[in-house]
Coordinates of C-alpha atoms and ligand atoms in Angstrom, one line a residue:
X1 CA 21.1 28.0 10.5
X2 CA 22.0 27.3 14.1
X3 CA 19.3 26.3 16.7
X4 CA 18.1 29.4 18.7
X5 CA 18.8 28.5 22.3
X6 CA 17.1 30.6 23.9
X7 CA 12.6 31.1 24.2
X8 CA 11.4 34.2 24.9
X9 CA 8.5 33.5 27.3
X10 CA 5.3 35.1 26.1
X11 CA 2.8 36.5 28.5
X12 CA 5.5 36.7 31.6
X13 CA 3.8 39.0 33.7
X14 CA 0.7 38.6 32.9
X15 CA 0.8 34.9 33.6
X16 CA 2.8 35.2 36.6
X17 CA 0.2 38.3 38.1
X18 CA -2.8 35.5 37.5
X19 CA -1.0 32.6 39.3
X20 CA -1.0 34.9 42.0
X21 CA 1.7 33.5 43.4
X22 CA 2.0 32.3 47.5
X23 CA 5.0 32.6 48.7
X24 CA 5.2 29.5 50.3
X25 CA 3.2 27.7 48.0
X26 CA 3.4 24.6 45.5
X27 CA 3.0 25.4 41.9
X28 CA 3.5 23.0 38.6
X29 CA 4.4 24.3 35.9
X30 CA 3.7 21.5 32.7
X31 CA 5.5 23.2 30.0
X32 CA 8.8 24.3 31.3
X33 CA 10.3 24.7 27.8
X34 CA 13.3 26.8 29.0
X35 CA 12.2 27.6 32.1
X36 CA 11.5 31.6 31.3
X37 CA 8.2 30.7 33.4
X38 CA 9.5 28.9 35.7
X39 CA 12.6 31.0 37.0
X40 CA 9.9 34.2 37.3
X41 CA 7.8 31.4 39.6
X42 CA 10.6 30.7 41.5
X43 CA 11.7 34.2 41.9
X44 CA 8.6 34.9 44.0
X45 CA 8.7 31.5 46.0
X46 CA 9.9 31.7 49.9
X47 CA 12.3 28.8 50.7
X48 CA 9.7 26.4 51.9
X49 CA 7.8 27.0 48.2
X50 CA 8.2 24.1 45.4
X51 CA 7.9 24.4 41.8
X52 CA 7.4 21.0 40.2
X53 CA 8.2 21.4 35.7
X54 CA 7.4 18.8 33.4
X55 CA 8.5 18.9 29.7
X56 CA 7.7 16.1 27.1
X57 CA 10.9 17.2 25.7
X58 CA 14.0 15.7 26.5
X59 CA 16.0 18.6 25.5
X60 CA 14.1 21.0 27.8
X61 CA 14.6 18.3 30.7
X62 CA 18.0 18.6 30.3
X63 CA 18.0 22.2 30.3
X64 CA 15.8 22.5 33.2
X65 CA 18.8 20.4 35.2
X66 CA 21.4 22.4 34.5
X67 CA 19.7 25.3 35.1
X68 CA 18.1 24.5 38.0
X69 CA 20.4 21.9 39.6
X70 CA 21.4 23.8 42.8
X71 CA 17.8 24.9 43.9
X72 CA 15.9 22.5 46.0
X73 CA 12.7 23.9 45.6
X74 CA 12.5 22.7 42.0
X75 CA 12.1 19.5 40.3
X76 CA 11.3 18.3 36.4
X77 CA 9.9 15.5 35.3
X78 CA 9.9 14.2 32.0
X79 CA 6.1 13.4 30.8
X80 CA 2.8 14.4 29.6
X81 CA 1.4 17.5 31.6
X82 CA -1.8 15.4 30.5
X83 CA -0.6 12.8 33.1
X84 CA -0.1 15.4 35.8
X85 CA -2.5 13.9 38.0
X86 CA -0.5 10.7 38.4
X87 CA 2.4 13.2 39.2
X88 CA 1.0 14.2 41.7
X89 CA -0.9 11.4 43.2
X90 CA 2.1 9.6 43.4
X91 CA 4.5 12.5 45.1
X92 CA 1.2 13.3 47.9
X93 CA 0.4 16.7 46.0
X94 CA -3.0 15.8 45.1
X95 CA -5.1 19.3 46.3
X96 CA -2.2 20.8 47.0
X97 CA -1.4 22.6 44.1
X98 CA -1.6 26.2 44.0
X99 CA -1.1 26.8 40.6
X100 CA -0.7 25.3 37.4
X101 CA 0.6 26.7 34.2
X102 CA 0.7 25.5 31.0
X103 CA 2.2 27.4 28.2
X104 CA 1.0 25.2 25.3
X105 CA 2.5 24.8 21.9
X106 CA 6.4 24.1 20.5
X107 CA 9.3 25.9 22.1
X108 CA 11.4 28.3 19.9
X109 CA 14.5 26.1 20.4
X110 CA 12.2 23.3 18.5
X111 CA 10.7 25.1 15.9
X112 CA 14.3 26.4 15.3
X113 CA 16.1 23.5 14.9
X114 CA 16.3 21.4 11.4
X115 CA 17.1 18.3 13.2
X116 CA 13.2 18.5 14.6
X117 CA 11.7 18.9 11.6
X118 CA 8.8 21.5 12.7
X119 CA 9.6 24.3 10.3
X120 CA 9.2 24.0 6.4
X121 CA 11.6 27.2 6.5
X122 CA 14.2 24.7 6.8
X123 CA 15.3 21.0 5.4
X124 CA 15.2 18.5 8.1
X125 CA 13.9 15.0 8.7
X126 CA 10.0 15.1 8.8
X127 CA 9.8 14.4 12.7
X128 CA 7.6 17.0 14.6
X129 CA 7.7 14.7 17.6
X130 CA 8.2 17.2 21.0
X131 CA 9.0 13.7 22.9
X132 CA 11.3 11.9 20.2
X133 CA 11.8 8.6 23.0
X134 CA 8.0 7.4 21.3
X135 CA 5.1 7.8 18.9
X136 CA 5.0 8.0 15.3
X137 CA 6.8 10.4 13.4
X138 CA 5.1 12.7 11.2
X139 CA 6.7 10.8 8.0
X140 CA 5.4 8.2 9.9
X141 CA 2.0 9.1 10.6
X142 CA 1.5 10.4 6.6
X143 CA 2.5 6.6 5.4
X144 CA 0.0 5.0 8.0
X145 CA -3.0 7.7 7.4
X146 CA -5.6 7.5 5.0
X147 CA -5.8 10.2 2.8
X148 CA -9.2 10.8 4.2
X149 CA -8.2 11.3 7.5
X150 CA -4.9 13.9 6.7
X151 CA -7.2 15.7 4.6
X152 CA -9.6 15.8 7.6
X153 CA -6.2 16.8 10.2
X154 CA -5.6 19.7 8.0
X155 CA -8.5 21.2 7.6
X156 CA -9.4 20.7 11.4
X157 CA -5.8 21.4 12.4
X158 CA -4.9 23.7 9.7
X159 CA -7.7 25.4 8.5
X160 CA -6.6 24.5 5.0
X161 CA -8.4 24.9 2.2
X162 CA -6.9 22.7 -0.1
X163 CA -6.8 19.9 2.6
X164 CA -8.2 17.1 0.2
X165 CA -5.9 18.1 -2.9
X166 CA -2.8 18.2 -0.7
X167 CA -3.5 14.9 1.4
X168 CA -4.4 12.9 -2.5
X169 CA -1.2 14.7 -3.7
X170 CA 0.8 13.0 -0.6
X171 CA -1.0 9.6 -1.0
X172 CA 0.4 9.9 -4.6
X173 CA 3.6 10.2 -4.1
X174 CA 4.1 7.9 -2.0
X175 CA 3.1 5.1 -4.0
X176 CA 6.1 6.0 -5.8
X177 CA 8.9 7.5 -2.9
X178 CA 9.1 8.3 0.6
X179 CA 8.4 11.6 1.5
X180 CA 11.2 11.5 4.6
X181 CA 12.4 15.1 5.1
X182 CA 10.8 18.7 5.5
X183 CA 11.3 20.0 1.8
X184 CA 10.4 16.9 0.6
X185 CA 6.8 17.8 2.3
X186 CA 7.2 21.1 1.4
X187 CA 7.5 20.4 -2.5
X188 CA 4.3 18.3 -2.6
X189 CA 2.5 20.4 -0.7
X190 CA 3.5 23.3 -3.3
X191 CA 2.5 21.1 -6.4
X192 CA -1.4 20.7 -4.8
X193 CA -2.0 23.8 -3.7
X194 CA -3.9 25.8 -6.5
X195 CA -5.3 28.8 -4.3
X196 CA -2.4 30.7 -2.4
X197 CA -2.5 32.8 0.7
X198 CA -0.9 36.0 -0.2
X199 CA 0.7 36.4 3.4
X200 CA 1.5 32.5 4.6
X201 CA 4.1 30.3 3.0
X202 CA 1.7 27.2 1.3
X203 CA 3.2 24.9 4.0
X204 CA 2.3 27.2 6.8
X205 CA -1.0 25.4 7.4
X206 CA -0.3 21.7 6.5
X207 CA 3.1 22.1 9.3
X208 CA 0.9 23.6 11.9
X209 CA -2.0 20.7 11.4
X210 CA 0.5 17.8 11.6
X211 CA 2.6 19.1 14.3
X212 CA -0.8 19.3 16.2
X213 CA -1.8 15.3 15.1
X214 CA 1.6 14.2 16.0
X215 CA 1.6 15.1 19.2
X216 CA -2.0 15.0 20.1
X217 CA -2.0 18.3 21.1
X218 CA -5.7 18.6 21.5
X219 CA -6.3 15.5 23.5
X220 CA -2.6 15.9 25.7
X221 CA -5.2 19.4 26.7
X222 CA -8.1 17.8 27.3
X223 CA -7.2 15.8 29.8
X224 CA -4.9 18.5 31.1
X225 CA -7.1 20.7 31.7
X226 CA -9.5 18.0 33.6
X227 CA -6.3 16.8 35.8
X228 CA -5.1 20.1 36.9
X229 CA -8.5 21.2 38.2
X230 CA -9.2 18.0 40.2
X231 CA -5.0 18.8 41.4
X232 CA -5.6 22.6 42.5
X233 CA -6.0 23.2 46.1
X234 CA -9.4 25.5 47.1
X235 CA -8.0 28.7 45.6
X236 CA -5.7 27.7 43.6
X237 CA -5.4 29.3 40.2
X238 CA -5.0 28.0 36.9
X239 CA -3.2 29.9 34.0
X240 CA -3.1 28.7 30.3
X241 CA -1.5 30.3 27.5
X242 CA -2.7 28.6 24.1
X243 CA -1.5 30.0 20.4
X244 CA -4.3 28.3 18.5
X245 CA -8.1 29.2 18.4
X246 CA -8.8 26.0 18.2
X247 CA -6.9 25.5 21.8
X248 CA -8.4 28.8 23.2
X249 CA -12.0 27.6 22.4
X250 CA -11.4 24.6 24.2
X251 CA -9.8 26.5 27.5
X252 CA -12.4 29.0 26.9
X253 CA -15.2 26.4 27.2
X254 CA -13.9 24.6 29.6
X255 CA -13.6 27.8 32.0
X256 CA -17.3 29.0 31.1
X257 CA -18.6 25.0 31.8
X258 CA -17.0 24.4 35.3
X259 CA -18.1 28.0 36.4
X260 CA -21.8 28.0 35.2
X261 CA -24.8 27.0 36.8
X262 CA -26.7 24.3 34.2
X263 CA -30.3 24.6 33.7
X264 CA -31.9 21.1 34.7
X265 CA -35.3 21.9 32.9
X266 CA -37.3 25.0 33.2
X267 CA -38.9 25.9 36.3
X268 CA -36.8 24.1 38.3
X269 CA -33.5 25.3 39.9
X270 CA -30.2 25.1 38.3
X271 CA -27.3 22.7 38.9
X272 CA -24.3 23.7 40.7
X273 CA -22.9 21.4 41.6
X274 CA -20.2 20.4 38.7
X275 CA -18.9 24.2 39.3
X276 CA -15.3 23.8 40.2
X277 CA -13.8 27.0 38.9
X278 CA -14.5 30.7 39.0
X279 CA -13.0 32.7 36.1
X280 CA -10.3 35.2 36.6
X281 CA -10.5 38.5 34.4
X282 CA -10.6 38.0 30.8
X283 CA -8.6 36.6 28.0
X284 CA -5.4 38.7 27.9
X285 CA -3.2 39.0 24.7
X286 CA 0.6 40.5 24.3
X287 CA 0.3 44.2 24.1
X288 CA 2.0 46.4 21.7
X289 CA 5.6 46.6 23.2
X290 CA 5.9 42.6 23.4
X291 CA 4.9 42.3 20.2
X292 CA 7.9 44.5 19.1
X293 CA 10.6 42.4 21.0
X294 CA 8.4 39.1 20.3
X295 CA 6.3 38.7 17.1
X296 CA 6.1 35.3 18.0
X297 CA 3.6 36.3 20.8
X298 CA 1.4 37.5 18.0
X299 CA -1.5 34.5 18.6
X300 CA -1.1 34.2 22.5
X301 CA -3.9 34.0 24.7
X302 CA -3.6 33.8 28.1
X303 CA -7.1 32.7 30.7
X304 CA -6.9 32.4 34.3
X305 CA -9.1 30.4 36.6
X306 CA -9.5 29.8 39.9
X307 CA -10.2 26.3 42.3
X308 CA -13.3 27.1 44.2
X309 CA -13.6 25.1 47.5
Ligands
SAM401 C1 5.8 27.3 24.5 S1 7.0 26.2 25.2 C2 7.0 26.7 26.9 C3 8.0 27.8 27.1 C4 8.3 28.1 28.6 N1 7.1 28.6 29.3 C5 9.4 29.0 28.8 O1 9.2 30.2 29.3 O2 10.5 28.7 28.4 C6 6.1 24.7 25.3 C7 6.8 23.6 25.9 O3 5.9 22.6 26.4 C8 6.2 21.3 26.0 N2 5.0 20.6 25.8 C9 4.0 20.8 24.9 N3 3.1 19.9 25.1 C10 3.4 19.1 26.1 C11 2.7 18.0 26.8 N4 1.6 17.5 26.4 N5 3.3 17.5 27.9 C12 4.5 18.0 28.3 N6 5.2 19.0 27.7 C13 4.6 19.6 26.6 C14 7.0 21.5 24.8 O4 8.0 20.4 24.6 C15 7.7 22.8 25.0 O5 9.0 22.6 25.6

């Protein structure tokens, strides 16, 4: 099957109505993907606004300068939106942003294309990598791994029941060959898995946990989240699509814990001053008629918050 092209960006409006965007303003946006974002951003910018993309992935980078080669208010980097302070530090930006977006997760062009090796629908080396210039591959990754510690990345990752079965039968075999390609994967994860999800393909699970370890998805947010909130100028809004609960409990948390008052010890009066964001609205999902054009939109959530002085 030939690689989709084109990502349909999820949330558009939405995530464009809570960046609330300035027309002159500076905005980052850390996951430019294929830029659906980042053309709507730029759309609404005045000619003295910047947009500044970053994409661990070379491909998107290379889209992102073809696409946008001619306009001057945009740049992309490629990196680690979890390094976006440095970005900014080192261009003078520091405070000045007025928005950040980060649409989190694997692009449809990747999860599309064999040669990536993020879909079990399809035989491919057993990569996963979104920045293939470093890191350990997920073949990789499964060699060096105890079988303790997949079993633990699937379950956490995955929420896979038959984590420890699966991540024994991969420790099996290879003792005996290398397990080097998707299908290869694929077919050992079929042989351990006993209890079946009607709806999900067995592999659905394991893909989704590895893709998460080999890229550090967790941790890459983490510090993104920190980053971008120290980055924001007074005002400045932050907007964060994530696809996993596990992501949206950690955006979620992280809103609610910069935007509450802490309780020092009763009777006295609470702590405010850690609050650096105020929420905007509440989680929004894709509505009916998105979901029509773009089941892929199916697990989106979007938050919004905003820089307090
Ligand atoms: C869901 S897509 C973004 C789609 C984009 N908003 C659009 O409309 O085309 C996610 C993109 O973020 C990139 N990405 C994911 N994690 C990243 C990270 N930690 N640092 C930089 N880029 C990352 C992926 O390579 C992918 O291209």
């Amino acid at each position: 099957m030939a690689a989709a092209l084109e990502h349909v960006p999820v949330l558009l409006a939405e995530a464009i109505e809570g960046l609330r965007i300035e027309e002159n303003g500076v905005y980052l946006d850390g996951t430019f993907g294929r830029g659906g974002h980042s053309a709507a951003i730029l759309s609404q910018l005045g000619v003295d606004g910047q947009l500044h993309a970053i994409d661990r992935d070379r491909a998107a980078v290379d889209v992102a300068q073809q696409r946008f080669a001619e306009d001057a208010r945009f740049s992309i980097h490629h990196g680690e939106f979890s390094q976006l302070d440095q970005y900014c530090e080192q261009r003078g930006l520091a405070g000045r942003l007025n928005g950040v977006l980060l649409d989190i997760g694997v692009s449809s062009p990747q999860i599309d294309d064999p040669g990536r090796g993020f879909s079990f629908q399809f035989d491919g080396p057993l990569d996963m990598r979104m920045d293939q210039t470093r890191g350990e591959t997920a073949a990789q990754w499964l060699v060096s791994a105890e079988a303790s510690e997949i079993a633990r990345v699937l379950k956490e990752f995955g929420e896979e029941r038959n984590a420890k079965r699966i991540a024994s039968a991969i420790k099996r075999t290879l003792q005996e060959r290398s397990i080097e390609t998707t299908q290869g994967l694929v077919a050992v994860i079929e042989s351990a898995t006993r209890v079946r999800d009607r709806h999900k393909h067995p592999a659905t699970r394991s893909f989704q946990a590895l893709r998460i370890q080999v890229n550090d998805e967790m941790g890459a947010l983490r510090r993104a989240l920190d980053a971008a909130v120290r980055m924001l100028a007074p005002g400045g809004r932050l907007a964060v699509i994530s696809f996993h609960s596990l992501e949206d409990r950690m955006v979620k948390r992280f809103i609610r814990d910069e935007s509450t008052p802490r309780e020092v010890a009763r009777g006295l009066p609470q702590k405010t001053d850690h609050i650096r964001l105020k929420s905007v609205g509440k989680a929004i999902k894709a509505g009916e008629s998105e979901l029509k054009k773009n089941p892929r939109a199916r697990s989106a959530v979007l938050r919004v918050a905003e820089r307090l002085p």
